[in-house]
Amino acid sequence: MADSKKYYWLKLKDDFFRDKRIKKLRKIAGGDIYTIIYLKMQLLSLKDSGVLFFEGVEDEFYEEVALEIDEEPGNVKMTILFLHNNGLLEEVEKDKFILPETIKSIGSESSSAARVRKHRESQKALQCNIDETYSNTIVTNCNTETDTEKDIDKDIDKETDRENNVIQSSVDYLNDNNLSLLKQFFKNQIGKENSVRDVAAMEEALQYYEPDLILEAIKVSKKAKTFTYILGILNNWRTEKHINTYVDFKEQSVAYKSAKYARQKEIVPNWFYETEPECVPEQTIDFEKERKKILEELEELKKY
């Protein structure tokens, strides 16, 4: 059976550490550790074309990543939060995350291409170390080998380009699909077609926020007529309530509902349920009747 292994590598750009987002990450307390974690996450995603999956082995995504790359869960959580807020990590589906910059930097090679490359290098070394007395023949062989190398390189480059095109097409599809769903949802909400400004605001929102979180912002603002207003809600959540992800939103929603329920179930003092004793109405005196009664008694006394 032919060996169908595939080898992957991460093509780190020469300006990686000059990227403003990476500079910002490294300035945070513990930033150098977070940068290493980001690189480890990129390497972890190579075999799946820059995608990380949450398989539910641990309770949380960051805990599962920490288990995979042998890092502290707290550090991984902080790294993921930073990456998400700065467009370096996106949740495209439930339990599916992509690293956009990694997708652009993946290189791969089949095992057969690797063998050809290795064989070519060994042959080149052999040919170029032949006795100098055969120098003319050596030059001819090396020139021929150079032409062969160029042909092999072209084939490998074509294969790599095809793979990168497939990866980029998948990412573009996911982004376009999210935008289409968002446009339809907001259209149904406001009852009219989306404007050009609305679509631009949606594209901006998708760069920084998860689709599920954006939908929640639309749901809570039923009176919104422009998507710029929705974007304002998302930004306010992030700065005022520290809601950066859909998970943050759900956690705060549960906490709010629990607090509200607790207020409704406040302990009522026992005296609230005690009934007041029945009031016995005071007996009224009929003075006219009493006067007549006294007069009658006096008349009776006169007879004696």
mmCIF file of N, CA, C and O in Angstrom, residues 44-110:
data_model
loop_
_atom_site.group_PDB
_atom_site.id
_atom_site.type_symbol
_atom_site.label_atom_id
_atom_site.label_comp_id
_atom_site.label_asym_id
_atom_site.label_seq_id
_atom_site.Cartn_x
_atom_site.Cartn_y
_atom_site.Cartn_z
ATOM 1 N N LEU A 44 -1.387 23.287 16.509
ATOM 2 C CA LEU A 44 -2.415 22.287 16.776
ATOM 3 C C LEU A 44 -3.463 22.232 15.662
ATOM 4 O O LEU A 44 -4.036 21.182 15.375
ATOM 5 N N SER A 45 -3.692 23.394 15.024
ATOM 6 C CA SER A 45 -4.745 23.478 14.002
ATOM 7 C C SER A 45 -4.263 23.103 12.601
ATOM 8 O O SER A 45 -5.075 23.047 11.674
ATOM 9 N N LEU A 46 -2.972 22.873 12.412
ATOM 10 C CA LEU A 46 -2.429 22.662 11.062
ATOM 11 C C LEU A 46 -3.107 21.517 10.313
ATOM 12 O O LEU A 46 -3.479 21.651 9.153
ATOM 13 N N LYS A 47 -3.260 20.390 10.986
ATOM 14 C CA LYS A 47 -3.786 19.205 10.296
ATOM 15 C C LYS A 47 -5.238 19.387 9.877
ATOM 16 O O LYS A 47 -5.757 18.647 9.029
ATOM 17 N N ASP A 48 -5.935 20.365 10.471
ATOM 18 C CA ASP A 48 -7.331 20.641 10.108
ATOM 19 C C ASP A 48 -7.466 21.991 9.402
ATOM 20 O O ASP A 48 -8.504 22.657 9.485
ATOM 21 N N SER A 49 -6.393 22.411 8.753
ATOM 22 C CA SER A 49 -6.412 23.625 7.918
ATOM 23 C C SER A 49 -6.766 24.885 8.697
ATOM 24 O O SER A 49 -7.553 25.728 8.241
ATOM 25 N N GLY A 50 -6.203 25.016 9.902
ATOM 26 C CA GLY A 50 -6.432 26.227 10.684
ATOM 27 C C GLY A 50 -7.709 26.221 11.492
ATOM 28 O O GLY A 50 -8.164 27.267 11.948
ATOM 29 N N VAL A 51 -8.303 25.046 11.699
ATOM 30 C CA VAL A 51 -9.562 24.925 12.445
ATOM 31 C C VAL A 51 -9.308 24.164 13.737
ATOM 32 O O VAL A 51 -8.578 23.172 13.761
ATOM 33 N N LEU A 52 -9.919 24.635 14.839
ATOM 34 C CA LEU A 52 -9.882 23.952 16.128
ATOM 35 C C LEU A 52 -11.293 23.517 16.488
ATOM 36 O O LEU A 52 -12.245 24.285 16.317
ATOM 37 N N PHE A 53 -11.435 22.298 16.978
ATOM 38 C CA PHE A 53 -12.744 21.758 17.329
ATOM 39 C C PHE A 53 -12.839 21.531 18.837
ATOM 40 O O PHE A 53 -11.892 21.098 19.470
ATOM 41 N N PHE A 54 -14.020 21.840 19.383
ATOM 42 C CA PHE A 54 -14.300 21.544 20.790
ATOM 43 C C PHE A 54 -15.065 20.229 20.826
ATOM 44 O O PHE A 54 -16.224 20.154 20.435
ATOM 45 N N GLU A 55 -14.405 19.178 21.305
ATOM 46 C CA GLU A 55 -14.986 17.844 21.274
ATOM 47 C C GLU A 55 -15.728 17.482 22.560
ATOM 48 O O GLU A 55 -16.301 16.402 22.669
ATOM 49 N N GLY A 56 -15.703 18.353 23.545
ATOM 50 C CA GLY A 56 -16.442 18.093 24.775
ATOM 51 C C GLY A 56 -15.728 17.185 25.761
ATOM 52 O O GLY A 56 -16.357 16.674 26.697
ATOM 53 N N VAL A 57 -14.437 16.973 25.552
ATOM 54 C CA VAL A 57 -13.665 16.171 26.505
ATOM 55 C C VAL A 57 -13.609 16.882 27.858
ATOM 56 O O VAL A 57 -13.692 16.251 28.909
ATOM 57 N N GLU A 58 -13.444 18.194 27.823
ATOM 58 C CA GLU A 58 -13.490 19.026 29.024
ATOM 59 C C GLU A 58 -14.771 19.861 28.996
ATOM 60 O O GLU A 58 -15.471 19.911 27.994
ATOM 61 N N ASP A 59 -15.059 20.522 30.116
ATOM 62 C CA ASP A 59 -16.293 21.318 30.204
ATOM 63 C C ASP A 59 -16.252 22.554 29.311
ATOM 64 O O ASP A 59 -17.275 22.977 28.787
ATOM 65 N N GLU A 60 -15.068 23.146 29.150
ATOM 66 C CA GLU A 60 -14.933 24.376 28.383
ATOM 67 C C GLU A 60 -13.901 24.192 27.263
ATOM 68 O O GLU A 60 -12.986 23.367 27.369
ATOM 69 N N PHE A 61 -14.056 24.996 26.211
ATOM 70 C CA PHE A 61 -13.148 24.930 25.059
ATOM 71 C C PHE A 61 -11.712 25.223 25.486
ATOM 72 O O PHE A 61 -10.778 24.515 25.101
ATOM 73 N N TYR A 62 -11.529 26.262 26.308
ATOM 74 C CA TYR A 62 -10.166 26.641 26.693
ATOM 75 C C TYR A 62 -9.503 25.546 27.530
ATOM 76 O O TYR A 62 -8.284 25.341 27.459
ATOM 77 N N GLU A 63 -10.309 24.817 28.322
ATOM 78 C CA GLU A 63 -9.755 23.725 29.116
ATOM 79 C C GLU A 63 -9.282 22.581 28.220
ATOM 80 O O GLU A 63 -8.251 21.950 28.483
ATOM 81 N N GLU A 64 -10.039 22.336 27.151
ATOM 82 C CA GLU A 64 -9.662 21.263 26.230
ATOM 83 C C GLU A 64 -8.390 21.620 25.464
ATOM 84 O O GLU A 64 -7.516 20.771 25.258
ATOM 85 N N VAL A 65 -8.279 22.899 25.040
ATOM 86 C CA VAL A 65 -7.059 23.346 24.350
ATOM 87 C C VAL A 65 -5.865 23.247 25.293
ATOM 88 O O VAL A 65 -4.780 22.803 24.900
ATOM 89 N N ALA A 66 -6.058 23.657 26.560
ATOM 90 C CA ALA A 66 -4.980 23.584 27.553
ATOM 91 C C ALA A 66 -4.492 22.153 27.727
ATOM 92 O O ALA A 66 -3.292 21.899 27.858
ATOM 93 N N LEU A 67 -5.427 21.210 27.715
ATOM 94 C CA LEU A 67 -5.070 19.797 27.836
ATOM 95 C C LEU A 67 -4.239 19.342 26.645
ATOM 96 O O LEU A 67 -3.260 18.600 26.801
ATOM 97 N N GLU A 68 -4.617 19.813 25.450
ATOM 98 C CA GLU A 68 -3.927 19.415 24.214
ATOM 99 C C GLU A 68 -2.497 19.954 24.163
ATOM 100 O O GLU A 68 -1.572 19.257 23.760
ATOM 101 N N ILE A 69 -2.311 21.204 24.558
ATOM 102 C CA ILE A 69 -0.999 21.834 24.374
ATOM 103 C C ILE A 69 -0.183 21.904 25.669
ATOM 104 O O ILE A 69 0.878 22.517 25.702
ATOM 105 N N ASP A 70 -0.716 21.282 26.742
ATOM 106 C CA ASP A 70 0.005 21.223 28.024
ATOM 107 C C ASP A 70 0.334 22.606 28.581
ATOM 108 O O ASP A 70 1.477 22.912 28.909
ATOM 109 N N GLU A 71 -0.682 23.454 28.683
ATOM 110 C CA GLU A 71 -0.532 24.774 29.277
ATOM 111 C C GLU A 71 -1.585 24.971 30.357
ATOM 112 O O GLU A 71 -2.581 24.242 30.415
ATOM 113 N N GLU A 72 -1.367 25.967 31.213
ATOM 114 C CA GLU A 72 -2.309 26.246 32.292
ATOM 115 C C GLU A 72 -3.636 26.751 31.715
ATOM 116 O O GLU A 72 -3.642 27.658 30.864
ATOM 117 N N PRO A 73 -4.789 26.190 32.162
ATOM 118 C CA PRO A 73 -6.097 26.610 31.639
ATOM 119 C C PRO A 73 -6.348 28.113 31.758
ATOM 120 O O PRO A 73 -6.903 28.725 30.845
ATOM 121 N N GLY A 74 -5.920 28.711 32.874
ATOM 122 C CA GLY A 74 -6.136 30.152 33.045
ATOM 123 C C GLY A 74 -5.412 30.970 32.001
ATOM 124 O O GLY A 74 -5.956 31.946 31.464
ATOM 125 N N ASN A 75 -4.189 30.574 31.677
ATOM 126 C CA ASN A 75 -3.418 31.286 30.650
ATOM 127 C C ASN A 75 -4.046 31.099 29.272
ATOM 128 O O ASN A 75 -4.081 32.031 28.460
ATOM 129 N N VAL A 76 -4.528 29.896 29.014
ATOM 130 C CA VAL A 76 -5.158 29.624 27.717
ATOM 131 C C VAL A 76 -6.454 30.422 27.581
ATOM 132 O O VAL A 76 -6.760 30.960 26.516
ATOM 133 N N LYS A 77 -7.206 30.528 28.676
ATOM 134 C CA LYS A 77 -8.454 31.299 28.650
ATOM 135 C C LYS A 77 -8.186 32.759 28.308
ATOM 136 O O LYS A 77 -8.884 33.358 27.475
ATOM 137 N N MET A 78 -7.169 33.351 28.934
ATOM 138 C CA MET A 78 -6.813 34.742 28.665
ATOM 139 C C MET A 78 -6.356 34.919 27.218
ATOM 140 O O MET A 78 -6.696 35.898 26.554
ATOM 141 N N THR A 79 -5.598 33.950 26.724
ATOM 142 C CA THR A 79 -5.115 34.016 25.337
ATOM 143 C C THR A 79 -6.274 33.974 24.356
ATOM 144 O O THR A 79 -6.350 34.767 23.415
ATOM 145 N N ILE A 80 -7.198 33.047 24.571
ATOM 146 C CA ILE A 80 -8.355 32.893 23.681
ATOM 147 C C ILE A 80 -9.212 34.149 23.690
ATOM 148 O O ILE A 80 -9.701 34.600 22.644
ATOM 149 N N LEU A 81 -9.395 34.738 24.860
ATOM 150 C CA LEU A 81 -10.188 35.971 24.964
ATOM 151 C C LEU A 81 -9.539 37.085 24.155
ATOM 152 O O LEU A 81 -10.219 37.812 23.415
ATOM 153 N N PHE A 82 -8.220 37.225 24.266
ATOM 154 C CA PHE A 82 -7.509 38.259 23.513
ATOM 155 C C PHE A 82 -7.610 37.983 22.008
ATOM 156 O O PHE A 82 -7.889 38.900 21.218
ATOM 157 N N LEU A 83 -7.373 36.753 21.604
ATOM 158 C CA LEU A 83 -7.415 36.402 20.176
ATOM 159 C C LEU A 83 -8.793 36.688 19.592
ATOM 160 O O LEU A 83 -8.915 37.214 18.483
ATOM 161 N N HIS A 84 -9.831 36.341 20.352
ATOM 162 C CA HIS A 84 -11.195 36.562 19.866
ATOM 163 C C HIS A 84 -11.500 38.044 19.708
ATOM 164 O O HIS A 84 -12.080 38.467 18.709
ATOM 165 N N ASN A 85 -11.091 38.836 20.685
ATOM 166 C CA ASN A 85 -11.374 40.278 20.650
ATOM 167 C C ASN A 85 -10.583 41.010 19.572
ATOM 168 O O ASN A 85 -10.951 42.120 19.183
ATOM 169 N N ASN A 86 -9.500 40.405 19.107
ATOM 170 C CA ASN A 86 -8.642 41.064 18.124
ATOM 171 C C ASN A 86 -8.658 40.375 16.756
ATOM 172 O O ASN A 86 -7.752 40.565 15.943
ATOM 173 N N GLY A 87 -9.689 39.590 16.497
ATOM 174 C CA GLY A 87 -9.880 39.001 15.185
ATOM 175 C C GLY A 87 -8.911 37.892 14.825
ATOM 176 O O GLY A 87 -8.776 37.542 13.646
ATOM 177 N N LEU A 88 -8.249 37.302 15.810
ATOM 178 C CA LEU A 88 -7.293 36.223 15.547
ATOM 179 C C LEU A 88 -7.898 34.849 15.815
ATOM 180 O O LEU A 88 -7.268 33.823 15.547
ATOM 181 N N LEU A 89 -9.120 34.826 16.344
ATOM 182 C CA LEU A 89 -9.857 33.578 16.581
ATOM 183 C C LEU A 89 -11.337 33.864 16.374
ATOM 184 O O LEU A 89 -11.858 34.836 16.895
ATOM 185 N N GLU A 90 -12.010 33.003 15.600
ATOM 186 C CA GLU A 90 -13.432 33.199 15.320
ATOM 187 C C GLU A 90 -14.172 31.891 15.530
ATOM 188 O O GLU A 90 -13.691 30.825 15.139
ATOM 189 N N GLU A 91 -15.350 31.988 16.145
ATOM 190 C CA GLU A 91 -16.212 30.809 16.275
ATOM 191 C C GLU A 91 -17.189 30.829 15.098
ATOM 192 O O GLU A 91 -18.126 31.613 15.064
ATOM 193 N N VAL A 92 -16.973 29.960 14.120
ATOM 194 C CA VAL A 92 -17.781 29.972 12.900
ATOM 195 C C VAL A 92 -19.026 29.109 13.037
ATOM 196 O O VAL A 92 -20.023 29.324 12.363
ATOM 197 N N GLU A 93 -18.952 28.118 13.890
ATOM 198 C CA GLU A 93 -20.088 27.262 14.191
ATOM 199 C C GLU A 93 -19.968 26.851 15.645
ATOM 200 O O GLU A 93 -18.940 27.086 16.282
ATOM 201 N N LYS A 94 -21.024 26.225 16.160
ATOM 202 C CA LYS A 94 -20.943 25.723 17.523
ATOM 203 C C LYS A 94 -19.831 24.679 17.600
ATOM 204 O O LYS A 94 -19.791 23.747 16.804
ATOM 205 N N ASP A 95 -18.916 24.871 18.532
ATOM 206 C CA ASP A 95 -17.793 23.947 18.770
ATOM 207 C C ASP A 95 -16.784 23.917 17.622
ATOM 208 O O ASP A 95 -16.027 22.954 17.485
ATOM 209 N N LYS A 96 -16.757 24.975 16.791
ATOM 210 C CA LYS A 96 -15.803 25.024 15.681
ATOM 211 C C LYS A 96 -15.208 26.423 15.595
ATOM 212 O O LYS A 96 -15.930 27.402 15.430
ATOM 213 N N PHE A 97 -13.882 26.505 15.688
ATOM 214 C CA PHE A 97 -13.190 27.794 15.720
ATOM 215 C C PHE A 97 -12.115 27.823 14.631
ATOM 216 O O PHE A 97 -11.487 26.804 14.349
ATOM 217 N N ILE A 98 -11.911 29.000 14.028
ATOM 218 C CA ILE A 98 -10.857 29.133 13.027
ATOM 219 C C ILE A 98 -9.848 30.186 13.463
ATOM 220 O O ILE A 98 -10.184 31.118 14.196
ATOM 221 N N LEU A 99 -8.615 30.003 13.020
ATOM 222 C CA LEU A 99 -7.538 30.972 13.230
ATOM 223 C C LEU A 99 -7.229 31.579 11.866
ATOM 224 O O LEU A 99 -6.486 30.989 11.070
ATOM 225 N N PRO A 100 -7.809 32.738 11.544
ATOM 226 C CA PRO A 100 -7.689 33.319 10.194
ATOM 227 C C PRO A 100 -6.259 33.494 9.713
ATOM 228 O O PRO A 100 -5.946 33.190 8.563
ATOM 229 N N GLU A 101 -5.376 33.998 10.578
ATOM 230 C CA GLU A 101 -3.995 34.222 10.164
ATOM 231 C C GLU A 101 -3.259 32.907 9.921
ATOM 232 O O GLU A 101 -2.365 32.831 9.068
ATOM 233 N N THR A 102 -3.639 31.876 10.626
ATOM 234 C CA THR A 102 -3.011 30.566 10.446
ATOM 235 C C THR A 102 -3.375 29.987 9.088
ATOM 236 O O THR A 102 -2.535 29.379 8.403
ATOM 237 N N ILE A 103 -4.625 30.167 8.695
ATOM 238 C CA ILE A 103 -5.090 29.629 7.413
ATOM 239 C C ILE A 103 -4.248 30.162 6.256
ATOM 240 O O ILE A 103 -3.956 29.453 5.297
ATOM 241 N N LYS A 104 -3.823 31.420 6.402
ATOM 242 C CA LYS A 104 -3.015 32.036 5.347
ATOM 243 C C LYS A 104 -1.562 31.559 5.373
ATOM 244 O O LYS A 104 -0.803 31.845 4.443
ATOM 245 N N SER A 105 -1.175 30.864 6.426
ATOM 246 C CA SER A 105 0.248 30.561 6.624
ATOM 247 C C SER A 105 0.550 29.063 6.687
ATOM 248 O O SER A 105 1.572 28.650 7.214
ATOM 249 N N ILE A 106 -0.361 28.244 6.171
ATOM 250 C CA ILE A 106 -0.162 26.798 6.226
ATOM 251 C C ILE A 106 0.548 26.309 4.973
ATOM 252 O O ILE A 106 0.176 26.650 3.855
ATOM 253 N N GLY A 107 1.574 25.509 5.165
ATOM 254 C CA GLY A 107 2.244 24.837 4.057
ATOM 255 C C GLY A 107 2.089 23.346 4.233
ATOM 256 O O GLY A 107 2.003 22.843 5.351
ATOM 257 N N SER A 108 2.039 22.588 3.134
ATOM 258 C CA SER A 108 1.884 21.144 3.243
ATOM 259 C C SER A 108 2.574 20.461 2.079
ATOM 260 O O SER A 108 2.835 21.060 1.034
ATOM 261 N N GLU A 109 2.844 19.191 2.276
ATOM 262 C CA GLU A 109 3.530 18.410 1.243
ATOM 263 C C GLU A 109 3.187 16.940 1.464
ATOM 264 O O GLU A 109 3.210 16.453 2.599
ATOM 265 N N SER A 110 2.858 16.238 0.387
ATOM 266 C CA SER A 110 2.560 14.821 0.505
ATOM 267 C C SER A 110 3.843 14.047 0.765
ATOM 268 O O SER A 110 4.944 14.523 0.494
#
